[in-house]
Amino acid sequence: MHICLVIIAIGMGACSSTRNTTPPPQEPSAPLAKPKNVILLIGDGMGLPQITGAMYMNNNQTVFERFKSIGFHKSHSSDNLVTESAAGATAFASGVKTYNGAVGVNAQKQSVPTLIEMAEQKQMATGMVASSSITHATPAAFIAHVNSREEKEGIALGFLNTPIDIFIGGGMDHFNRRKTDERNLVDELTAKGYQITSFVDKDINNLDITTKKNIGYFTANEEPLPVASGRDYLIPASEKAIDFLDERSPNGFFLMIEGSQIDWGGHANDANYVVSEMHEFEKVVAATLDFAERDKTTLVIVTGDHETGGFAVQPGSKLNDIKVAFTTKSHTAIMIPVFADGPGAEAFRGIYENTAIFDKIKEALELK
Ligand SMILES: [Zn+2]
């Protein structure tokens, strides 16, 4: 009785439960289901403020309501609480915290293996789609190893070193109008058996994905346009990449899709730019979830590398008419949400370092 009185002082629940001799049913701790495929979608510069702004500019609806497994990652790099995209993507691609600007190398500037390289080693199919140049910091960190994100032509060489099955993005100049050497990487990739085409030859909707060859498709010579200026390829490119990889992957596939320009809207402190890029990216997420729900063997993960702009939905905002302020033209250090769905999605609940996203994907796909 004396003990019970003490427990009452702490809390009624504890005392009353001591009277009940039947323990509450335990959740079975079954091992997490293993996916066959992983699709990682990265909204560059996408934090909760961008998601919130896009939601209130879309009748209070967001694609992220479709996810049940939600977490947060700590985005800081090895040398700065405020990361940038190269260090952020290297954390996702290789599981190391590195210095700002590093692409596929650790803080000691040593190459670190990437998810695409590891998936290729396991005979999986791989791909990348971006609404920036394909040599931009985020896709670069999945396939190249250079000391600085500014080494665009060095990054392009990464596409010759790893037999990625499909890549779609801008930046063709870094392949066939090179300044640092005389090489023509479009010719070299073609000689290696790639089907290389571009916006000059055909619309993305006419891209032939029935080929047995690996595919490269360039969407621009330099950086692609913003959505608001007419760029419209990210959704069809993502759908084609998924269909192509699904078709050729008895061992599964890994695909990275980047909504690259949410970040650029943040740097420009342009709310319409941010929201229009968000709405396109959300449609890509929706199409990916639609595929995964049909397929049932695909783990979908969506996150950002960092927030950009210190974006805030301000007092005076109304539904579909928000007032926005920015605190900076650069990035911020706010924690970034992670959304997961499909086999193994539960592993992405909680709060963890950005490098844990690599660890969890590696574990899910049993990569070495
Ligand atoms: Zn940025």
Short mmCIF file of C-alpha atoms and ligand atoms in Angstrom, two decimals:
data_model
loop_
_atom_site.label_atom_id
_atom_site.label_comp_id
_atom_site.label_asym_id
_atom_site.label_seq_id
_atom_site.Cartn_x
_atom_site.Cartn_y
_atom_site.Cartn_z
CA MET A 1 0.00 0.00 0.00
CA HIS A 2 2.78 2.30 0.86
CA ILE A 3 4.42 1.68 -2.54
CA CYS A 4 1.15 2.28 -4.32
CA LEU A 5 0.72 5.62 -2.59
CA VAL A 6 4.15 6.66 -3.81
CA ILE A 7 3.21 5.65 -7.34
CA ILE A 8 -0.05 7.61 -7.08
CA ALA A 9 2.04 10.64 -6.29
CA ILE A 10 3.88 10.09 -9.58
CA GLY A 11 0.89 9.17 -11.69
CA MET A 12 -2.42 7.38 -11.50
CA GLY A 13 -1.76 5.32 -14.61
CA ALA A 14 1.26 3.58 -13.11
CA CYS A 15 -0.65 2.57 -9.98
CA SER A 16 -3.77 1.30 -11.68
CA SER A 17 -1.70 -0.75 -14.14
CA THR A 18 -0.14 -2.67 -11.24
CA ARG A 19 -3.60 -4.08 -10.47
CA ASN A 20 -3.94 -5.47 -13.97
CA THR A 21 -1.97 -8.72 -14.13
CA THR A 22 -2.35 -9.06 -17.93
CA PRO A 23 0.46 -7.16 -19.66
CA PRO A 24 -0.58 -5.03 -22.63
CA PRO A 25 -0.05 -6.77 -25.99
CA GLN A 26 3.42 -6.14 -27.37
CA GLU A 27 3.93 -4.92 -30.93
CA PRO A 28 5.56 -7.79 -32.83
CA SER A 29 9.11 -6.72 -33.73
CA ALA A 30 9.15 -8.30 -37.18
CA PRO A 31 12.12 -7.35 -39.39
CA LEU A 32 11.40 -4.52 -41.80
CA ALA A 33 10.27 -5.54 -45.27
CA LYS A 34 12.97 -5.22 -47.95
CA PRO A 35 12.21 -3.25 -51.12
CA LYS A 36 13.39 -4.34 -54.55
CA ASN A 37 13.68 -0.76 -55.81
CA VAL A 38 14.43 2.61 -54.19
CA ILE A 39 13.43 5.98 -55.63
CA LEU A 40 14.98 8.93 -53.78
CA LEU A 41 13.41 12.30 -54.59
CA ILE A 42 15.32 15.40 -53.49
CA GLY A 43 13.71 18.82 -53.45
CA ASP A 44 16.73 21.11 -53.47
CA GLY A 45 16.14 23.88 -50.96
CA MET A 46 12.88 22.27 -49.82
CA GLY A 47 12.14 22.60 -46.11
CA LEU A 48 8.85 22.71 -44.22
CA PRO A 49 8.30 26.40 -45.11
CA GLN A 50 8.37 25.64 -48.85
CA ILE A 51 6.04 22.66 -48.39
CA THR A 52 3.71 24.82 -46.29
CA GLY A 53 3.69 27.69 -48.77
CA ALA A 54 2.99 25.35 -51.69
CA MET A 55 0.17 23.71 -49.71
CA TYR A 56 -1.58 26.98 -48.89
CA MET A 57 -1.19 28.00 -52.53
CA ASN A 58 -2.89 24.74 -53.56
CA ASN A 59 -6.22 24.86 -51.71
CA ASN A 60 -4.66 23.47 -48.50
CA GLN A 61 -3.56 20.27 -50.24
CA THR A 62 -0.12 18.68 -50.40
CA VAL A 63 1.07 15.37 -51.81
CA PHE A 64 2.95 14.80 -48.58
CA GLU A 65 -0.34 13.91 -46.87
CA ARG A 66 -0.04 10.56 -48.68
CA PHE A 67 2.94 9.53 -46.49
CA LYS A 68 2.68 7.79 -43.12
CA SER A 69 6.38 7.42 -42.28
CA ILE A 70 7.83 10.87 -41.59
CA GLY A 71 11.08 11.97 -39.98
CA PHE A 72 13.54 14.86 -39.88
CA HIS A 73 17.19 15.02 -40.77
CA LYS A 74 19.90 17.33 -39.46
CA SER A 75 21.34 18.88 -42.59
CA HIS A 76 24.62 20.40 -41.35
CA SER A 77 27.89 19.62 -43.14
CA SER A 78 31.28 18.78 -41.59
CA ASP A 79 32.48 22.37 -41.57
CA ASN A 80 29.30 24.45 -41.39
CA LEU A 81 25.94 24.32 -39.62
CA VAL A 82 24.50 25.63 -42.89
CA THR A 83 25.20 23.12 -45.64
CA GLU A 84 25.05 23.54 -49.40
CA SER A 85 23.90 21.03 -51.99
CA ALA A 86 27.18 19.24 -52.75
CA ALA A 87 27.93 18.35 -49.14
CA GLY A 88 24.23 17.63 -48.57
CA ALA A 89 24.03 15.26 -51.52
CA THR A 90 27.33 13.59 -50.59
CA ALA A 91 25.78 12.81 -47.19
CA PHE A 92 22.79 11.14 -48.92
CA ALA A 93 24.87 9.41 -51.62
CA SER A 94 27.81 8.21 -49.54
CA GLY A 95 26.93 8.58 -45.86
CA VAL A 96 29.68 10.99 -44.89
CA LYS A 97 29.59 14.52 -43.51
CA THR A 98 31.95 16.54 -45.67
CA TYR A 99 32.91 20.17 -46.27
CA ASN A 100 30.69 22.57 -48.19
CA GLY A 101 31.34 22.24 -51.92
CA ALA A 102 32.67 18.65 -51.79
CA VAL A 103 31.35 16.21 -54.42
CA GLY A 104 31.68 12.51 -53.59
CA VAL A 105 34.72 13.03 -51.38
CA ASN A 106 34.99 13.05 -47.58
CA ALA A 107 36.36 15.81 -45.37
CA GLN A 108 39.91 14.54 -46.14
CA LYS A 109 39.16 14.80 -49.90
CA GLN A 110 39.19 11.03 -50.36
CA SER A 111 36.67 9.46 -52.76
CA VAL A 112 33.74 7.73 -51.08
CA PRO A 113 31.57 5.14 -52.89
CA THR A 114 28.08 6.32 -53.85
CA LEU A 115 24.70 4.56 -53.82
CA ILE A 116 24.70 4.51 -57.63
CA GLU A 117 28.14 2.88 -57.74
CA MET A 118 27.15 0.36 -55.06
CA ALA A 119 23.86 -0.45 -56.80
CA GLU A 120 25.71 -0.96 -60.11
CA GLN A 121 28.08 -3.36 -58.34
CA LYS A 122 25.05 -5.35 -57.25
CA GLN A 123 23.88 -5.53 -60.90
CA MET A 124 20.97 -3.21 -60.19
CA ALA A 125 19.75 -0.67 -62.76
CA THR A 126 20.39 2.99 -61.87
CA GLY A 127 19.24 6.41 -62.98
CA MET A 128 19.14 10.15 -62.30
CA VAL A 129 16.75 12.88 -63.43
CA ALA A 130 17.21 16.57 -62.54
CA SER A 131 15.66 19.90 -63.44
CA SER A 132 19.16 21.44 -63.33
CA SER A 133 22.22 20.41 -65.31
CA ILE A 134 23.02 16.76 -64.63
CA THR A 135 26.47 17.95 -63.51
CA HIS A 136 24.96 20.23 -60.83
CA ALA A 137 25.92 19.62 -57.20
CA THR A 138 23.14 17.20 -56.23
CA PRO A 139 23.27 14.69 -59.11
CA ALA A 140 27.07 15.16 -59.23
CA ALA A 141 27.52 13.75 -55.73
CA PHE A 142 25.90 10.46 -56.80
CA ILE A 143 28.34 9.79 -59.65
CA ALA A 144 31.47 11.94 -59.42
CA HIS A 145 34.39 12.49 -57.06
CA VAL A 146 35.90 15.97 -57.24
CA ASN A 147 37.07 18.42 -54.61
CA SER A 148 34.75 21.23 -55.74
CA ARG A 149 31.26 21.44 -57.22
CA GLU A 150 32.64 24.07 -59.61
CA GLU A 151 34.60 21.37 -61.51
CA LYS A 152 31.67 20.73 -63.87
CA GLU A 153 33.75 19.10 -66.59
CA GLY A 154 35.43 16.80 -64.08
CA ILE A 155 31.97 15.89 -62.81
CA ALA A 156 30.85 15.02 -66.36
CA LEU A 157 33.67 12.45 -66.52
CA GLY A 158 31.90 10.56 -63.74
CA PHE A 159 29.27 9.49 -66.28
CA LEU A 160 31.99 7.58 -68.17
CA ASN A 161 33.26 5.85 -65.05
CA THR A 162 29.94 4.45 -63.80
CA PRO A 163 27.56 2.68 -66.23
CA ILE A 164 24.41 4.51 -65.07
CA ASP A 165 21.45 3.16 -67.06
CA ILE A 166 19.62 6.44 -67.64
CA PHE A 167 20.30 10.10 -66.96
CA ILE A 168 18.19 13.11 -67.93
CA GLY A 169 19.09 16.74 -67.26
CA GLY A 170 20.80 19.84 -68.63
CA GLY A 171 24.47 20.71 -68.96
CA MET A 172 25.31 19.19 -72.36
CA ASP A 173 28.06 21.83 -72.81
CA HIS A 174 30.08 20.12 -70.06
CA PHE A 175 30.11 16.99 -72.22
CA ASN A 176 30.63 18.22 -75.77
CA ARG A 177 31.85 21.84 -75.57
CA ARG A 178 34.57 21.35 -73.00
CA LYS A 179 37.11 24.03 -72.10
CA THR A 180 39.53 21.99 -69.96
CA ASP A 181 40.27 19.33 -72.60
CA GLU A 182 39.45 18.42 -76.21
CA ARG A 183 37.30 15.42 -75.35
CA ASN A 184 33.74 14.98 -76.58
CA LEU A 185 31.98 12.93 -73.93
CA VAL A 186 28.80 12.62 -76.01
CA ASP A 187 30.86 10.75 -78.61
CA GLU A 188 32.62 8.74 -75.91
CA LEU A 189 29.33 7.74 -74.25
CA THR A 190 27.89 6.81 -77.64
CA ALA A 191 30.97 4.67 -78.30
CA LYS A 192 30.37 2.99 -74.95
CA GLY A 193 26.92 1.96 -76.15
CA TYR A 194 24.73 4.79 -74.88
CA GLN A 195 21.77 6.19 -76.78
CA ILE A 196 22.52 9.92 -76.33
CA THR A 197 19.94 12.44 -77.56
CA SER A 198 18.91 15.93 -76.55
CA PHE A 199 16.26 18.63 -76.68
CA VAL A 200 17.75 19.58 -80.06
CA ASP A 201 16.80 16.18 -81.58
CA LYS A 202 13.46 15.46 -79.98
CA ASP A 203 10.94 16.34 -77.31
CA ILE A 204 11.27 14.34 -74.08
CA ASN A 205 7.87 12.79 -74.83
CA ASN A 206 9.42 11.14 -77.91
CA LEU A 207 12.38 9.69 -76.01
CA ASP A 208 12.70 6.02 -76.99
CA ILE A 209 12.84 3.93 -73.82
CA THR A 210 12.36 0.62 -75.63
CA THR A 211 16.08 0.56 -76.45
CA LYS A 212 18.38 -2.08 -74.98
CA LYS A 213 21.06 0.62 -74.64
CA ASN A 214 21.76 2.87 -71.67
CA ILE A 215 20.18 6.29 -72.16
CA GLY A 216 21.37 9.86 -71.79
CA TYR A 217 19.05 12.73 -72.69
CA PHE A 218 20.13 16.38 -72.38
CA THR A 219 17.42 18.92 -71.68
CA ALA A 220 19.60 22.03 -72.15
CA ASN A 221 23.10 23.12 -73.16
CA GLU A 222 23.50 24.85 -69.81
CA GLU A 223 20.87 25.17 -67.07
CA PRO A 224 17.23 24.34 -67.91
CA LEU A 225 14.58 27.07 -67.64
CA PRO A 226 12.33 27.55 -64.61
CA VAL A 227 8.87 25.95 -64.82
CA ALA A 228 7.36 29.45 -65.01
CA SER A 229 9.40 30.13 -68.17
CA GLY A 230 8.20 26.98 -69.91
CA ARG A 231 10.28 24.02 -68.68
CA ASP A 232 7.94 21.04 -68.57
CA TYR A 233 10.10 17.91 -68.73
CA LEU A 234 10.59 16.85 -65.10
CA ILE A 235 7.29 14.96 -64.85
CA PRO A 236 7.52 13.02 -68.17
CA ALA A 237 11.26 12.47 -67.68
CA SER A 238 10.68 10.97 -64.24
CA GLU A 239 7.87 8.73 -65.52
CA LYS A 240 10.01 7.55 -68.45
CA ALA A 241 12.99 6.86 -66.21
CA ILE A 242 10.80 4.82 -63.83
CA ASP A 243 9.25 2.80 -66.68
CA PHE A 244 12.65 2.23 -68.31
CA LEU A 245 14.31 1.09 -65.08
CA ASP A 246 11.35 -1.05 -64.06
CA GLU A 247 11.54 -2.84 -67.41
CA ARG A 248 15.26 -3.67 -67.26
CA SER A 249 15.76 -4.49 -63.61
CA PRO A 250 15.49 -8.14 -62.58
CA ASN A 251 17.72 -7.12 -59.66
CA GLY A 252 15.82 -3.93 -58.86
CA PHE A 253 16.78 -0.32 -59.46
CA PHE A 254 17.91 2.86 -57.70
CA LEU A 255 16.69 6.18 -59.10
CA MET A 256 17.43 9.70 -57.86
CA ILE A 257 15.10 12.48 -59.01
CA GLU A 258 15.87 16.10 -58.14
CA GLY A 259 13.53 19.08 -58.18
CA SER A 260 16.54 21.34 -58.52
CA GLN A 261 15.11 24.82 -58.83
CA ILE A 262 13.06 25.15 -55.62
CA ASP A 263 16.46 26.24 -54.29
CA TRP A 264 16.96 28.80 -57.04
CA GLY A 265 13.61 30.39 -56.23
CA GLY A 266 14.79 30.67 -52.62
CA HIS A 267 18.09 32.26 -53.64
CA ALA A 268 16.15 34.75 -55.76
CA ASN A 269 13.77 35.42 -52.80
CA ASP A 270 11.00 34.87 -55.35
CA ALA A 271 7.95 33.20 -53.75
CA ASN A 272 6.25 32.51 -57.09
CA TYR A 273 9.42 30.78 -58.33
CA VAL A 274 9.54 28.62 -55.17
CA VAL A 275 5.86 27.70 -55.29
CA SER A 276 5.73 26.89 -59.02
CA GLU A 277 8.79 24.63 -58.69
CA MET A 278 7.24 22.99 -55.61
CA HIS A 279 4.00 22.29 -57.43
CA GLU A 280 5.87 20.58 -60.28
CA PHE A 281 7.98 18.56 -57.83
CA GLU A 282 4.84 17.46 -55.97
CA LYS A 283 3.39 16.14 -59.22
CA VAL A 284 6.57 14.10 -59.70
CA VAL A 285 6.20 12.76 -56.15
CA ALA A 286 2.55 11.88 -56.88
CA ALA A 287 3.46 10.02 -60.08
CA THR A 288 6.20 8.16 -58.22
CA LEU A 289 3.81 7.14 -55.44
CA ASP A 290 1.27 6.00 -58.04
CA PHE A 291 3.93 3.72 -59.56
CA ALA A 292 5.03 2.44 -56.14
CA GLU A 293 1.46 1.66 -55.10
CA ARG A 294 0.97 -0.43 -58.24
CA ASP A 295 4.41 -2.03 -58.00
CA LYS A 296 4.40 -2.78 -54.23
CA THR A 297 8.17 -3.50 -54.17
CA THR A 298 9.43 0.09 -54.34
CA LEU A 299 10.54 2.21 -51.40
CA VAL A 300 9.97 5.94 -52.08
CA ILE A 301 11.87 8.52 -50.02
CA VAL A 302 11.38 12.28 -50.41
CA THR A 303 13.47 14.91 -48.67
CA GLY A 304 15.36 18.15 -49.21
CA ASP A 305 19.07 18.77 -48.78
CA HIS A 306 18.53 22.04 -46.87
CA GLU A 307 16.13 24.97 -46.72
CA THR A 308 16.81 28.02 -48.88
CA GLY A 309 15.86 31.62 -48.18
CA GLY A 310 14.52 31.43 -44.63
CA PHE A 311 11.12 31.37 -46.31
CA ALA A 312 8.18 32.26 -44.03
CA VAL A 313 4.42 32.43 -44.62
CA GLN A 314 3.63 35.80 -43.02
CA PRO A 315 0.69 37.30 -41.13
CA GLY A 316 -1.94 38.61 -43.55
CA SER A 317 -1.71 35.47 -45.69
CA LYS A 318 -4.95 33.95 -46.99
CA LEU A 319 -5.65 30.60 -48.64
CA ASN A 320 -4.22 30.70 -52.18
CA ASP A 321 -2.88 34.23 -51.53
CA ILE A 322 0.08 34.01 -49.17
CA LYS A 323 2.40 36.78 -48.06
CA VAL A 324 5.99 35.59 -47.89
CA ALA A 325 9.18 36.94 -46.35
CA PHE A 326 12.76 35.71 -46.60
CA THR A 327 15.56 36.07 -44.06
CA THR A 328 18.48 35.41 -46.42
CA LYS A 329 19.48 34.88 -50.05
CA SER A 330 21.42 31.81 -48.90
CA HIS A 331 20.53 28.52 -47.16
CA THR A 332 19.46 27.99 -43.55
CA ALA A 333 20.11 25.24 -40.97
CA ILE A 334 16.49 24.26 -40.13
CA MET A 335 15.87 20.49 -39.85
CA ILE A 336 14.46 18.97 -43.04
CA PRO A 337 11.48 16.60 -43.27
CA VAL A 338 11.86 13.10 -44.72
CA PHE A 339 8.84 11.24 -46.13
CA ALA A 340 8.89 7.52 -46.92
CA ASP A 341 6.42 5.00 -48.31
CA GLY A 342 6.66 1.37 -49.38
CA PRO A 343 8.55 -1.64 -47.99
CA GLY A 344 10.92 -0.54 -45.21
CA ALA A 345 9.50 2.99 -44.96
CA GLU A 346 9.21 2.76 -41.16
CA ALA A 347 13.01 3.04 -40.89
CA PHE A 348 12.74 6.70 -41.89
CA ARG A 349 10.72 7.72 -38.83
CA GLY A 350 12.50 9.75 -36.16
CA ILE A 351 15.19 12.42 -36.08
CA TYR A 352 18.64 11.61 -37.43
CA GLU A 353 21.64 12.98 -39.32
CA ASN A 354 21.37 13.44 -43.10
CA THR A 355 24.02 10.70 -43.46
CA ALA A 356 21.52 8.20 -41.97
CA ILE A 357 19.49 8.41 -45.18
CA PHE A 358 22.42 6.71 -46.95
CA ASP A 359 22.69 4.12 -44.16
CA LYS A 360 18.98 3.30 -44.31
CA ILE A 361 18.93 2.95 -48.13
CA LYS A 362 22.11 0.82 -48.04
CA GLU A 363 20.50 -1.42 -45.44
CA ALA A 364 17.19 -1.61 -47.32
CA LEU A 365 18.86 -2.63 -50.60
CA GLU A 366 21.50 -4.79 -48.86
CA LEU A 367 24.29 -2.91 -50.65
CA LYS A 368 27.98 -3.44 -49.90
ZN ZN B 1 21.30 26.60 -53.02
#
